[in-house]
Coordinates of C-alpha atoms in Angstrom, one line a residue:
X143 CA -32.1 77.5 -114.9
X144 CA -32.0 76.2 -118.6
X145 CA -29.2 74.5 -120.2
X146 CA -28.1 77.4 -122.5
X147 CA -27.6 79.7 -119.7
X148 CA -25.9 77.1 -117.7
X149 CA -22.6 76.6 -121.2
X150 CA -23.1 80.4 -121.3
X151 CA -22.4 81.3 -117.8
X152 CA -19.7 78.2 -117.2
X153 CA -18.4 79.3 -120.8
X154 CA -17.8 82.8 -118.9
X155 CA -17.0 81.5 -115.4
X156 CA -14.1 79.5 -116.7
X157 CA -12.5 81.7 -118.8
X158 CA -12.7 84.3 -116.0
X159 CA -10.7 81.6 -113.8
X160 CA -8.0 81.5 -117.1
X161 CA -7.9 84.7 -117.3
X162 CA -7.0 85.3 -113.1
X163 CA -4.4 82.3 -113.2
X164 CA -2.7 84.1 -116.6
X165 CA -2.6 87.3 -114.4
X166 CA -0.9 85.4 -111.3
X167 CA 1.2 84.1 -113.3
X168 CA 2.5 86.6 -115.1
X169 CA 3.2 89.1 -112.0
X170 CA 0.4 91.4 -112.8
X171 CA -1.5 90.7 -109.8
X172 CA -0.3 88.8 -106.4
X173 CA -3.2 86.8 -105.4
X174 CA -6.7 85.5 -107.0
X175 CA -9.9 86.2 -104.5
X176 CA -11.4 82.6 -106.2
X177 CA -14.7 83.1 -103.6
X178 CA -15.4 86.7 -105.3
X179 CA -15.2 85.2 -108.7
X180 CA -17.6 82.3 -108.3
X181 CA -20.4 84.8 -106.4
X182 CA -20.7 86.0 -109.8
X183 CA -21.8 82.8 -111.1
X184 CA -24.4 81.8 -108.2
X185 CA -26.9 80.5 -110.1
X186 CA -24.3 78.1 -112.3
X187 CA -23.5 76.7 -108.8
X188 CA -26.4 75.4 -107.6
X189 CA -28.0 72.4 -107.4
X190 CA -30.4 73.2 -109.5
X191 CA -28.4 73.9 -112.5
X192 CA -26.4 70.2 -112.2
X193 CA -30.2 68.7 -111.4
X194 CA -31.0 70.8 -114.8
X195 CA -28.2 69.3 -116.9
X196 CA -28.4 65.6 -115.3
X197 CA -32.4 66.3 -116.6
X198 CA -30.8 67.0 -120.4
X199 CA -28.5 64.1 -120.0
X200 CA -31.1 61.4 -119.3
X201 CA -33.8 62.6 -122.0
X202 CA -30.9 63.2 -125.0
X203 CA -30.6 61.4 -128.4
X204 CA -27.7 59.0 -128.6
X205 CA -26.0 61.2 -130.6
X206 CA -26.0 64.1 -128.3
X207 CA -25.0 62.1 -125.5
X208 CA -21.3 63.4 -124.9
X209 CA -22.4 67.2 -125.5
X210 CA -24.7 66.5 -123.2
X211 CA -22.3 64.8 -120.5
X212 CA -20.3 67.8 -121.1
X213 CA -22.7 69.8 -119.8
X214 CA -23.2 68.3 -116.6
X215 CA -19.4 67.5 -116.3
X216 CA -19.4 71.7 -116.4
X217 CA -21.9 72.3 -113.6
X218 CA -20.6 69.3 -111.1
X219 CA -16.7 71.1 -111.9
X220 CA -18.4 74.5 -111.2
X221 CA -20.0 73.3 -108.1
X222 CA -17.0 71.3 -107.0
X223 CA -14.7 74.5 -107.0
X224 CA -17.7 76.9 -105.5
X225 CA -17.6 75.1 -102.6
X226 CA -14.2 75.1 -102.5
X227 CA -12.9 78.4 -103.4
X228 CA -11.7 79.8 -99.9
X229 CA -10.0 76.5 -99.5
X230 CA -8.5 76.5 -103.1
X231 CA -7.2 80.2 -102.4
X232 CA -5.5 78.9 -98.8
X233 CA -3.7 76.6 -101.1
X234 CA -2.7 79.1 -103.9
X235 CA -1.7 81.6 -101.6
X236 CA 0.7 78.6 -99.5
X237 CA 2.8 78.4 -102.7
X238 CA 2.9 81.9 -103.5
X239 CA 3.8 82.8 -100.1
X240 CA 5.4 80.0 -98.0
X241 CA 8.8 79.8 -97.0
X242 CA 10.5 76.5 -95.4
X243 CA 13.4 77.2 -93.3
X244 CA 16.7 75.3 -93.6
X245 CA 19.5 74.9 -91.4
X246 CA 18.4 79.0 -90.6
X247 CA 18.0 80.1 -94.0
X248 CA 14.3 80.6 -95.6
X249 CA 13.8 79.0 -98.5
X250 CA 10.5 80.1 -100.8
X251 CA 8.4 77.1 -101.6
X252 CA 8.1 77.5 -105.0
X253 CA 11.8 77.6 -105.3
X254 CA 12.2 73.9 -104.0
X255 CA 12.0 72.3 -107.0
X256 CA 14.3 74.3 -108.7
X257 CA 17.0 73.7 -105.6
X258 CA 16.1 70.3 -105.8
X259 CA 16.8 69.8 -109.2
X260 CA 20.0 70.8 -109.7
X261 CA 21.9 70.4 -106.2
X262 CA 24.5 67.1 -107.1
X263 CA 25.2 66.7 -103.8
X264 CA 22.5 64.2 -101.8
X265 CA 23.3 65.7 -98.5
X266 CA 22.7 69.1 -99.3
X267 CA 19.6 67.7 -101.1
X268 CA 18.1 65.8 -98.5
X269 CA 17.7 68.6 -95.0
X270 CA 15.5 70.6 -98.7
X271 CA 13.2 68.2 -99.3
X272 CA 12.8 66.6 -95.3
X273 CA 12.2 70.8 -94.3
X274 CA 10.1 71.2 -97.7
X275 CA 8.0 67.9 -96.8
X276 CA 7.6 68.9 -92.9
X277 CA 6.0 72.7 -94.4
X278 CA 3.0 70.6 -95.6
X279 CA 1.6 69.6 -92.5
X280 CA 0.4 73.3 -92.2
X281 CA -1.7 72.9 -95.3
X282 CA -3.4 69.4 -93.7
X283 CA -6.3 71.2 -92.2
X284 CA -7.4 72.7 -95.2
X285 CA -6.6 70.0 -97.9
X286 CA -8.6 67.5 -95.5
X287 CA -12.0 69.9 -95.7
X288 CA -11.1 70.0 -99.7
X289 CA -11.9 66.1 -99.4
X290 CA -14.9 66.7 -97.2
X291 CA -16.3 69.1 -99.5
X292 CA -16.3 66.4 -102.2
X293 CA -17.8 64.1 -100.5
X294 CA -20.9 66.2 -99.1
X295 CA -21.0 67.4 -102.6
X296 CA -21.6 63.5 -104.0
X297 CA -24.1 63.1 -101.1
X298 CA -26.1 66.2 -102.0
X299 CA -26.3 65.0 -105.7
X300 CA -27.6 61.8 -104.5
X301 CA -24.4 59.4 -105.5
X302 CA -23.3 56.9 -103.1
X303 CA -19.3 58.0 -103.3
X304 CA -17.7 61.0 -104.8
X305 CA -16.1 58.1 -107.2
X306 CA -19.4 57.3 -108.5
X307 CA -20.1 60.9 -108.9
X308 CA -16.7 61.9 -111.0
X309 CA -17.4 58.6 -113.1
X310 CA -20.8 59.8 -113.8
X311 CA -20.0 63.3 -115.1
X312 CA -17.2 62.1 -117.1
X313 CA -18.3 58.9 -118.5
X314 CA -15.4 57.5 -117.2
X315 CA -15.1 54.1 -114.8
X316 CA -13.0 55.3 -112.5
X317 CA -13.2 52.5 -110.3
X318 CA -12.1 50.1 -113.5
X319 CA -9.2 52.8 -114.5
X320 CA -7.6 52.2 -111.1
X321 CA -7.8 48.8 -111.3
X322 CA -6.0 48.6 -114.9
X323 CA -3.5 51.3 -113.3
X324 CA -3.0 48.9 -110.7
X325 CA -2.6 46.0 -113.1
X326 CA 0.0 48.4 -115.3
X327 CA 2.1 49.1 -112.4
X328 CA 2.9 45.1 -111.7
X329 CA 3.2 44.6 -115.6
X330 CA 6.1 47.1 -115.9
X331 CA 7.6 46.5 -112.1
X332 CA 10.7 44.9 -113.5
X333 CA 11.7 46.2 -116.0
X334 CA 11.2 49.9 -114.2
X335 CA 13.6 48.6 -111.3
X336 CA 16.2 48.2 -114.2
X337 CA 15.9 50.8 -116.4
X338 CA 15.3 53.7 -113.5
X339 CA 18.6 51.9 -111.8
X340 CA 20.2 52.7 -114.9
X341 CA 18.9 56.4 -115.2
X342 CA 20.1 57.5 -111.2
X343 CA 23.6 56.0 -112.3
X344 CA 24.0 58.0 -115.5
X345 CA 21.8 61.0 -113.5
X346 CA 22.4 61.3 -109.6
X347 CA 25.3 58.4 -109.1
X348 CA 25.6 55.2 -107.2
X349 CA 21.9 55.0 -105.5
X350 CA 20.2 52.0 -105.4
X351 CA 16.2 51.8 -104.8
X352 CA 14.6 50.4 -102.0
X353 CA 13.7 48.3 -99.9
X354 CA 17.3 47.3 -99.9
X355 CA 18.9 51.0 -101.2
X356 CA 18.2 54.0 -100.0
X357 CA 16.7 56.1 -103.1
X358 CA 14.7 59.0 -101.7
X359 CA 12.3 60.7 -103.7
X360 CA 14.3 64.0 -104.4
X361 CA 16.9 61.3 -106.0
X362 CA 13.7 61.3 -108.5
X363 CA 13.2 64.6 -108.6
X364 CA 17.4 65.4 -109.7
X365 CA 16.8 62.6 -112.6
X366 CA 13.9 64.3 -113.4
X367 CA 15.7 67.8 -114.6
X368 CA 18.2 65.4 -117.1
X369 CA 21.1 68.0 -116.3
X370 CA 23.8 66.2 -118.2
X371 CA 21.9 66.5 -121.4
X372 CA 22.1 70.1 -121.5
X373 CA 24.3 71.0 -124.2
X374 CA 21.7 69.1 -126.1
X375 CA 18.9 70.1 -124.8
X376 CA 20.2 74.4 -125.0
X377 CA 18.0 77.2 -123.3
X378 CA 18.7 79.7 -126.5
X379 CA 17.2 77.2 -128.8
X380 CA 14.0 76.3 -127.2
X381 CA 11.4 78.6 -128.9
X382 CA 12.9 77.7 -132.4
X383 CA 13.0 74.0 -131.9
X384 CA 9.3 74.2 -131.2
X385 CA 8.1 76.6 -133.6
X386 CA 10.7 74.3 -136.4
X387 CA 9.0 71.5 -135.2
X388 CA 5.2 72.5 -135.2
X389 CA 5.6 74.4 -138.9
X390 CA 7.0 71.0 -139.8
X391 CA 4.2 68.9 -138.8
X392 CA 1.9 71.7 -141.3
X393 CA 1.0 73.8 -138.2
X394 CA 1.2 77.5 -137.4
X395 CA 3.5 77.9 -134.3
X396 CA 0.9 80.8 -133.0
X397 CA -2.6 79.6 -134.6
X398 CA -2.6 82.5 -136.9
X399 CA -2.4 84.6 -133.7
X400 CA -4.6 82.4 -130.9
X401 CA -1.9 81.3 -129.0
X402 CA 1.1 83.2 -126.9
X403 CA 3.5 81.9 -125.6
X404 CA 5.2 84.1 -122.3
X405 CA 8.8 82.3 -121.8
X406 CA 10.6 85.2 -120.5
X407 CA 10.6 83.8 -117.1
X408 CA 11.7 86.8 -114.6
X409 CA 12.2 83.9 -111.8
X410 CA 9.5 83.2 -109.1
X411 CA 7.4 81.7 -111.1
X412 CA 6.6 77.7 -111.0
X413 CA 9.2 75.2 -112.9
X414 CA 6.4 74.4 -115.5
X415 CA 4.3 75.5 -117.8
X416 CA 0.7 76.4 -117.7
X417 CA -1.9 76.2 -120.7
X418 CA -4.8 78.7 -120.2
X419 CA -8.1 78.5 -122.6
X420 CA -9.4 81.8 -122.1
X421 CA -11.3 81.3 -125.1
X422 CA -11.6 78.1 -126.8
X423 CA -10.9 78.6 -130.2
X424 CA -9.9 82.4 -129.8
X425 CA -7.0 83.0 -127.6
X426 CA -4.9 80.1 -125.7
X427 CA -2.2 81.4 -124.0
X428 CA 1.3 79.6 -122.1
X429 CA 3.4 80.8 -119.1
X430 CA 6.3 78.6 -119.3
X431 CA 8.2 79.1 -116.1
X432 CA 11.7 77.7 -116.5
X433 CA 14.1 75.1 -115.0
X434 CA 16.3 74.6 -117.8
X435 CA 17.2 71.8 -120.2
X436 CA 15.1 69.1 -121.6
X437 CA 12.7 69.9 -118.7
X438 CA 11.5 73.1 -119.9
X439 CA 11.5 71.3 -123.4
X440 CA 9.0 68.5 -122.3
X441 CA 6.7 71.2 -120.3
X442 CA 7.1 73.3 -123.5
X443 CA 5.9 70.9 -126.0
X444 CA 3.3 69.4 -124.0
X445 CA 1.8 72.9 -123.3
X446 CA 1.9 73.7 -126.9
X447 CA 0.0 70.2 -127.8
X448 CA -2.9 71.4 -125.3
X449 CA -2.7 75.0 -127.0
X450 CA -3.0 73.9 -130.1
X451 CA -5.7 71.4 -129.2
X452 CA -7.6 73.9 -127.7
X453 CA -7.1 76.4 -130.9
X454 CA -8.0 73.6 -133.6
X455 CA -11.3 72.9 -132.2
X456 CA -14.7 73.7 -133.7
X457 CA -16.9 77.3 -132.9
X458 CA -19.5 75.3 -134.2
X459 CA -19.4 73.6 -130.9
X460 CA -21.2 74.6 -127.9
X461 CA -18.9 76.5 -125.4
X462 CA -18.6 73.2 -123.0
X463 CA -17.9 70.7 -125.8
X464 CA -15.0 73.1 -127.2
X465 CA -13.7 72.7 -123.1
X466 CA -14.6 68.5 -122.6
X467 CA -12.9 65.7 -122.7
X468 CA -9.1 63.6 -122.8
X469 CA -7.7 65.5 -126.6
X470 CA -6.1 68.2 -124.9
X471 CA -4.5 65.9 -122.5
X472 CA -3.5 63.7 -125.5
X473 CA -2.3 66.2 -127.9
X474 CA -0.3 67.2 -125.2
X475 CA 1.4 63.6 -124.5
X476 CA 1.6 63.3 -128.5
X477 CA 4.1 66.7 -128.5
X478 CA 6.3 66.1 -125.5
X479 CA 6.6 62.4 -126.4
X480 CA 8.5 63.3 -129.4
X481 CA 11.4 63.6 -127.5
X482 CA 11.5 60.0 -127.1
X483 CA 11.8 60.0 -130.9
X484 CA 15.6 59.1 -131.7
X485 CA 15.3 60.5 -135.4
X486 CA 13.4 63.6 -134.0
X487 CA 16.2 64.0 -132.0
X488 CA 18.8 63.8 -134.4
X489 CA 16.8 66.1 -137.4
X490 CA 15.7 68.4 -135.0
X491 CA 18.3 69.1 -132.3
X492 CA 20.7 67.6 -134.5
X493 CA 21.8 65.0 -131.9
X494 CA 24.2 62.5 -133.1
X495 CA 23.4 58.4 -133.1
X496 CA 24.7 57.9 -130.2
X497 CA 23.6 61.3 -128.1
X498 CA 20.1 60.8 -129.7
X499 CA 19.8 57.3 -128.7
X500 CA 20.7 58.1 -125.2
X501 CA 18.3 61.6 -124.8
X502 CA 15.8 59.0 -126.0
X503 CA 16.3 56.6 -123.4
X504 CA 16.3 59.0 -120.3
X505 CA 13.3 61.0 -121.7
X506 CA 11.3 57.8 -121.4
X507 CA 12.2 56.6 -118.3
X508 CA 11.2 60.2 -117.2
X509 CA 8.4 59.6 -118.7
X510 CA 7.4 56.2 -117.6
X511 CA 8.1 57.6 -113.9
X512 CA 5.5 60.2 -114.7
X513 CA 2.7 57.6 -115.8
X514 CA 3.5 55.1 -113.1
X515 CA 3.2 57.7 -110.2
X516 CA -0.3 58.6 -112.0
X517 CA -1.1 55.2 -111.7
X518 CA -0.4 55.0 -108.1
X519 CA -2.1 58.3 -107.7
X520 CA -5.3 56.6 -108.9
X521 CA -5.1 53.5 -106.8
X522 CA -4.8 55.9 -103.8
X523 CA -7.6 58.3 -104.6
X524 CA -9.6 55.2 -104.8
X525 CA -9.3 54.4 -100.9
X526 CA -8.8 57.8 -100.3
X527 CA -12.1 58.8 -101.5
X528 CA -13.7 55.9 -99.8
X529 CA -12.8 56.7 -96.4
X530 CA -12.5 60.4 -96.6
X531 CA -9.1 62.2 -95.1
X532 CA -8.2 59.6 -92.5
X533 CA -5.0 60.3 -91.2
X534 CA -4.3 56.6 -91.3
X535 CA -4.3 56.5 -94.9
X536 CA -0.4 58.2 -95.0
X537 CA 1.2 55.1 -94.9
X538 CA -0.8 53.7 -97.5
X539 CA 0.1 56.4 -99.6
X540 CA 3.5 56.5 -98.8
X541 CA 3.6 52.8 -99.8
X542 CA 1.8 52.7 -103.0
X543 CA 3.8 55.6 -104.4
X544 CA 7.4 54.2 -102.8
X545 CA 6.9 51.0 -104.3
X546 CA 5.8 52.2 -107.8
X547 CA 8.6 54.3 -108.1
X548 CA 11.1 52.0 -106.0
X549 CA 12.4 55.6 -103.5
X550 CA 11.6 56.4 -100.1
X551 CA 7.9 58.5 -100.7
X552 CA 7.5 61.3 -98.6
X553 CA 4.0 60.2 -96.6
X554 CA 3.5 64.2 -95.4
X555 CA 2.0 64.6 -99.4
X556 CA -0.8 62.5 -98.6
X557 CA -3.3 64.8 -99.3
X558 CA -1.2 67.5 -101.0
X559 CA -0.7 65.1 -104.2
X560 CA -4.7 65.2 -104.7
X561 CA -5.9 67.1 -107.4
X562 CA -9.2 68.5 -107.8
X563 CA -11.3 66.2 -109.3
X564 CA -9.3 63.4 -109.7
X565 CA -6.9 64.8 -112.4
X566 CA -4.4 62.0 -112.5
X567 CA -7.5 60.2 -114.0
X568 CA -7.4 62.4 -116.9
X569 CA -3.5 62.5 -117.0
X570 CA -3.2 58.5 -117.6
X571 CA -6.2 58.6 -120.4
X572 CA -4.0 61.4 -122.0
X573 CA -1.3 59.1 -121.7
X574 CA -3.3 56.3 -123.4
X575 CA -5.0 57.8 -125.9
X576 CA -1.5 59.7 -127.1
X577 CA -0.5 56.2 -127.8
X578 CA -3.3 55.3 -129.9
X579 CA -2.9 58.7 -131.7
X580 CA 1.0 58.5 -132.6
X581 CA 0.3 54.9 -133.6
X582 CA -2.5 56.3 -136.2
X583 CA 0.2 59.0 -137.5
X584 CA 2.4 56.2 -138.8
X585 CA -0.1 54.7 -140.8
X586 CA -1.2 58.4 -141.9
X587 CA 1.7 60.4 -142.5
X588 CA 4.5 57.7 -142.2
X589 CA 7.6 57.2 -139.4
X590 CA 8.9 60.8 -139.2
X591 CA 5.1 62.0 -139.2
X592 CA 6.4 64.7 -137.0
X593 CA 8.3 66.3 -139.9
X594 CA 5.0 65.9 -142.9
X595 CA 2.7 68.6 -143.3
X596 CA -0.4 65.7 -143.9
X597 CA 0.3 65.6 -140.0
X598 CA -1.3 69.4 -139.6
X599 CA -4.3 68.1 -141.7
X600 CA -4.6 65.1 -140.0
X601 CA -4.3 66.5 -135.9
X602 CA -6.8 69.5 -137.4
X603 CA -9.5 66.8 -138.0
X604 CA -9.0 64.9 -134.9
X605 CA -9.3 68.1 -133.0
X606 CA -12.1 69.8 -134.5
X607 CA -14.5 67.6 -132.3
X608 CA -13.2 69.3 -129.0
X609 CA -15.0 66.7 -126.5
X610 CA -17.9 65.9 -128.9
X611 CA -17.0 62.2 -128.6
X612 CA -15.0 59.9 -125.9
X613 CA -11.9 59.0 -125.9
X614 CA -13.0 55.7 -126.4
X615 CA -14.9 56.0 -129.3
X616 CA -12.1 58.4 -130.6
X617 CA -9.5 55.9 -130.2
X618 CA -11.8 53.2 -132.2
X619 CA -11.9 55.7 -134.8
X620 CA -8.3 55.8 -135.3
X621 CA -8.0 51.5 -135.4
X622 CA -7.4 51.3 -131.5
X623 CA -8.2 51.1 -128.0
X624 CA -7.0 53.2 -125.4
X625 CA -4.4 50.9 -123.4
X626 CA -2.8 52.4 -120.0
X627 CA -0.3 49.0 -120.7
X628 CA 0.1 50.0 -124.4
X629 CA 1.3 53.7 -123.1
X630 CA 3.7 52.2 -120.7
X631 CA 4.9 49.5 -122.9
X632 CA 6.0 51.5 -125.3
X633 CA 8.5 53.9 -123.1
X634 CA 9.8 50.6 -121.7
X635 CA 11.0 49.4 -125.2
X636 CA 12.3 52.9 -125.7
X637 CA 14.4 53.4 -122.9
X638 CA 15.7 49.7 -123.1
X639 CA 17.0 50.0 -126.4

C-alpha cells in the first residue's frame, strides 16, 4: 500500500466513525456495529500500511517531518481500534444499555451522572455511586483484553512497550509527560487542599478531604455541576452567550455554515458534549447533551473551540494533517477557560463584581480538578501499560487518583478510566498549550482579547496549520513553552483570588 491511499482511506475511515457516533447520538440509530465498519478498511489496518508510513517517516525532509508523523499516527490509531472494535462496541453498548439497581429501583447508567450531580443529600448520593461503581466489574473482562490488545499491537510493530509505541507515533515523550504531571501534582498539592476545601463548603457543605475527612468522589462530582451558580449561569441563554461571545472574538458562530450545533437534548443522551469532524474543514458538527448550568456552558465552549479549530484549518493540507495534533485540544481549553475570566463574566453574562469574582473562582477550581486527575491518569497509565491489566494495580490507581484529588477514589474504575490511546496525554498538552495561547492573545489583541475582532484573525492563522507542526514548536512560535505547571499555576491564582 502507498502513502496516498493509506490519508485517503483513513481520511474516509474516520469520518465514517464521526459520522456513526453523530447518528448514536442523536437517536437515529441505537447501536454502531464498529467491526463492520473497519472490514471496509482492511488494507488501512494492516501491518503493512503502518510498516509503509513508518518507511515515509524515516526517509522525509525535515520539513515534512510532522505530516509525515501524522501519517503513521493515522495507521497505528486505525490499527489500534481494528483490533479492537468488538471490544470498543461491548463497551458502547454497556453505556447505552446498562442499568445499576438501587435499593430495587434500576437506574440507567448513563443517567448517573446526572443523579449524581444534582442530589444535595450525601446519603442519597452515596448507595448511586457505590451500586454505579460495583456495575463496572462486569465490564473488567473486556477492558482488560482492550489493554492486551495494545500491547500485542506494540510487540507486532516491533516496540519494546506500548508507551514507546504511542510516543513514537505522536512525537510525544510520554514517559517525560508523566513525570512532569507527576511533578505538577506535588507543586499544586497545597494549595488544591485549600482551595477545593473551600469549593465543597460553598458547593456540597461541611466535607472535609481525606485521609482525615471523608470526601468521596461523588462529593467531586456534585461540585462539579456548580448548582448554586445557576441563575448566572441560565439554560435559555446558553446558545446566545456563545454565539455573542464567538462574533465578538471576529468569528462566525457556524463557520459560514461548517458547524451545527444539536442542543435540543431529548434526555438519554450523555451529560457532555461531543465534537465530531466528519470533514475537516467542511462540516464539524456538536451534540451537546445537557446537565444544566455552568456545566453545559464549559462542555459548550470547549466543543465549539474544537469545532472551530477543526473548521479553520487548511484544505491545502493533506487529509491526516487537517486531523493531527494538540490545537483542537487547545482551542478547546482556550474557549471554556474563559469562564474563569472575571471581566468575561461580568460583560458577557453580566455578572456583577462580586458574582463574577466568585463564578471565576469555582470554574477554576473545577478546572484544576480536571487537569490534576489527568495528571494522575498519566502517572497511572504509565505502570499500567508496563505491567499489562494486573488486578493488583487497583490500589494503585485508587491511590494515585484519591490523593490527587484529596476524596475517597473508587478503585472498581481501574481500567474503565483508560482511554484509547492514552487520551489524557493529549488532554494535559491541550491544557498546556491553551496557556501559552491565551498568554499570546494579550500581547495580540490586549486583556479582553475575547471581545476584539483581531482575535478571529489571529486564532484563523494559528489554526490554518491543522497538525502541520508540534505543539512544541507552535508554542515557541507564539513566545512560549508548553508548561503543564504554567496551566495549573494559573487556575490556582484564579481561584485564590
Amino acid at each position: 500500500m502507498d502513502l496516498s491511499t493509506v490519508r485517503q482511506q483513513g481520511d474516509s475511515l474516520f469520518s465514517s466513525l464521526a459520522s456513526a457516533e453523530l447518528d448514536l447520538l442523536t437517536g437515529r440509530r441505537s447501536v454502531v456495529d464498529l467491526p463492520s465498519i473497519f472490514h471496509r478498511f482492511r488494507d488501512l489496518t494492516s501491518l503493512e500500511s503502518f510498516f509503509c508510513a513508518q518507511e515515509a517517516l524515516g526517509s522525509a525532509p525535515e520539513e515534512e517531518k510532522e505530516a509525515a508523523r501524522a501519517a503513521l499516527d493515522l495507521t497505528a490509531s486505525a490499527l489500534e481500534s481494528a483490533r479492537s472494535a468488538s471490544l470498543d462496541a461491548e463497551r458502547l453498548s454497556f453505556g447505552a444499555r446498562a442499568q445499576v439497581l438501587v435499593q430495587g429501583s434500576p437506574i440507567p447508567w448513563r443517567e448517573v451522572p446526572r443523579r449524581l450531580s444534582v442530589e444535595p443529600a450525601r446519603e442519597i448520593r452515596a448507595p448511586i455511586a457505590r451500586a454505579a461503581d460495583a456495575a463496572l466489574s462486569r465490564l473488567d473482562s473486556v477492558l482488560s483484553r482492550r489493554i492486551e490488545v495494545c500491547l500485542r499491537l506494540a510487540s507486532d510493530l516491533r516496540f519494546p512497550t506500548y508507551l514507546a509505541l504511542r510516543s513514537a507515533v505522536s512525537g510525544v515523550d510520554l514517559t517525560a509527560l508523566a513525570l512532569e504531571a507527576e511533578k505538577t501534582l506535588k507543586e499544586t498539592e497545597d494549595a488544591w487542599r485549600d482551595l477545593f476545601e473551600f469549593g465543597l463548603r460553598r458547593m456540597v457543605g461541611l466535607v472535609s478531604l481525606r485521609p482525615r475527612g471523608d470526601a468521596a468522589e461523588h462529593d467531586l462530582v456534585r461540585f462539579a455541576r456548580l448548582e448554586p451558580l445557576d441563575d448566572l449561569f441560565r439554560a435559555g441563554r446558553l446558545l446566545s452567550t456563545a454565539q455573542g461571545a464567538l462574533e465578538a472574538m471576529g468569528l462566525s458562530a457556524d463557520a459560514s455554515g461548517r458547524i451545527s450545533v444539536d442542543a435540543d437534548d431529548p434526555g438519554g443522551r450523555p451529560a457532555g458534549a461531543a465534537t465530531l469532524a466528519i470533514d475537516v474543514p467542511g462540516e464539524i458538527a456538536i451534540v451537546l447533551g445537557r446537565l444544566g448550568g455552568a456545566h453545559d456552558y464549559s462542555q459548550l465552549f470547549h466543543a465549539l473551540g474544537r469545532a472551530h479549530f477543526f473548521a479553520m484549518v487548511s484544505r491545502e493540507h493533506s487529509p491526516e494533517v487537517r486531523r493531527a495534533g494538540d490545537g483542537a485540544g487547545s482551542f478547546g481549553a482556550l474557549f471554556d477557560q474563559l469562564l474563569v475570566d472575571t471581566a468575561f463574566l461580568q460583560r458577557t453574562l453580566d455578572a456583577d463584581p462580586k458574582e463574577a469574582v466568585e463564578a471565576a473562582r469555582l470554574n477554576a477550581i473545577e478546572r484544576l480538578a480536571r487537569l490534576r486527575h489527568l495528571c494522575a491518569s498519566l502517572v497511572y497509565q504509565r505502570t499500567l501499560y508496563a505491567e499489562g491489566a494486573n488486578e493488583e494495580l487497583r490500589g494503585l490507581y485508587r491511590e494515585l487518583h484519591g490523593k490527587a484529588l484529596g476524596v475517597d477514589w473508587p478503585l472498581e474504575r481501574w481500567l474503565h478510566d483508560v482511554e484509547p490511546r492514552v487520551g489524557c496525554a493529549a488532554r494535559l498538552r491541550a491544557f498546556a498549550l491553551a496557556e501559552v495561547t491565551r498568554r499570546a492573545l494579550l500581547e495580540e489583541a490586549d486583556e479582553d482579547w475575547w471581545r476584539n475582532p483581531r482575535t478571529g484573525a489571529f486564532l484563523k492563522r494559528l489554526a490554518s496549520r491543522g497538525g502541520a507542526a508540534s505543539a512544541e514548536s507552535v508554542a515557541k512560535g507564539l513566545g512560549g513553552v508548553l508548561s503543564l505547571s504554567g496551566a495549573a499555576q494559573r487556575l490556582v491564582a484564579v481561584a485564590a483570588r
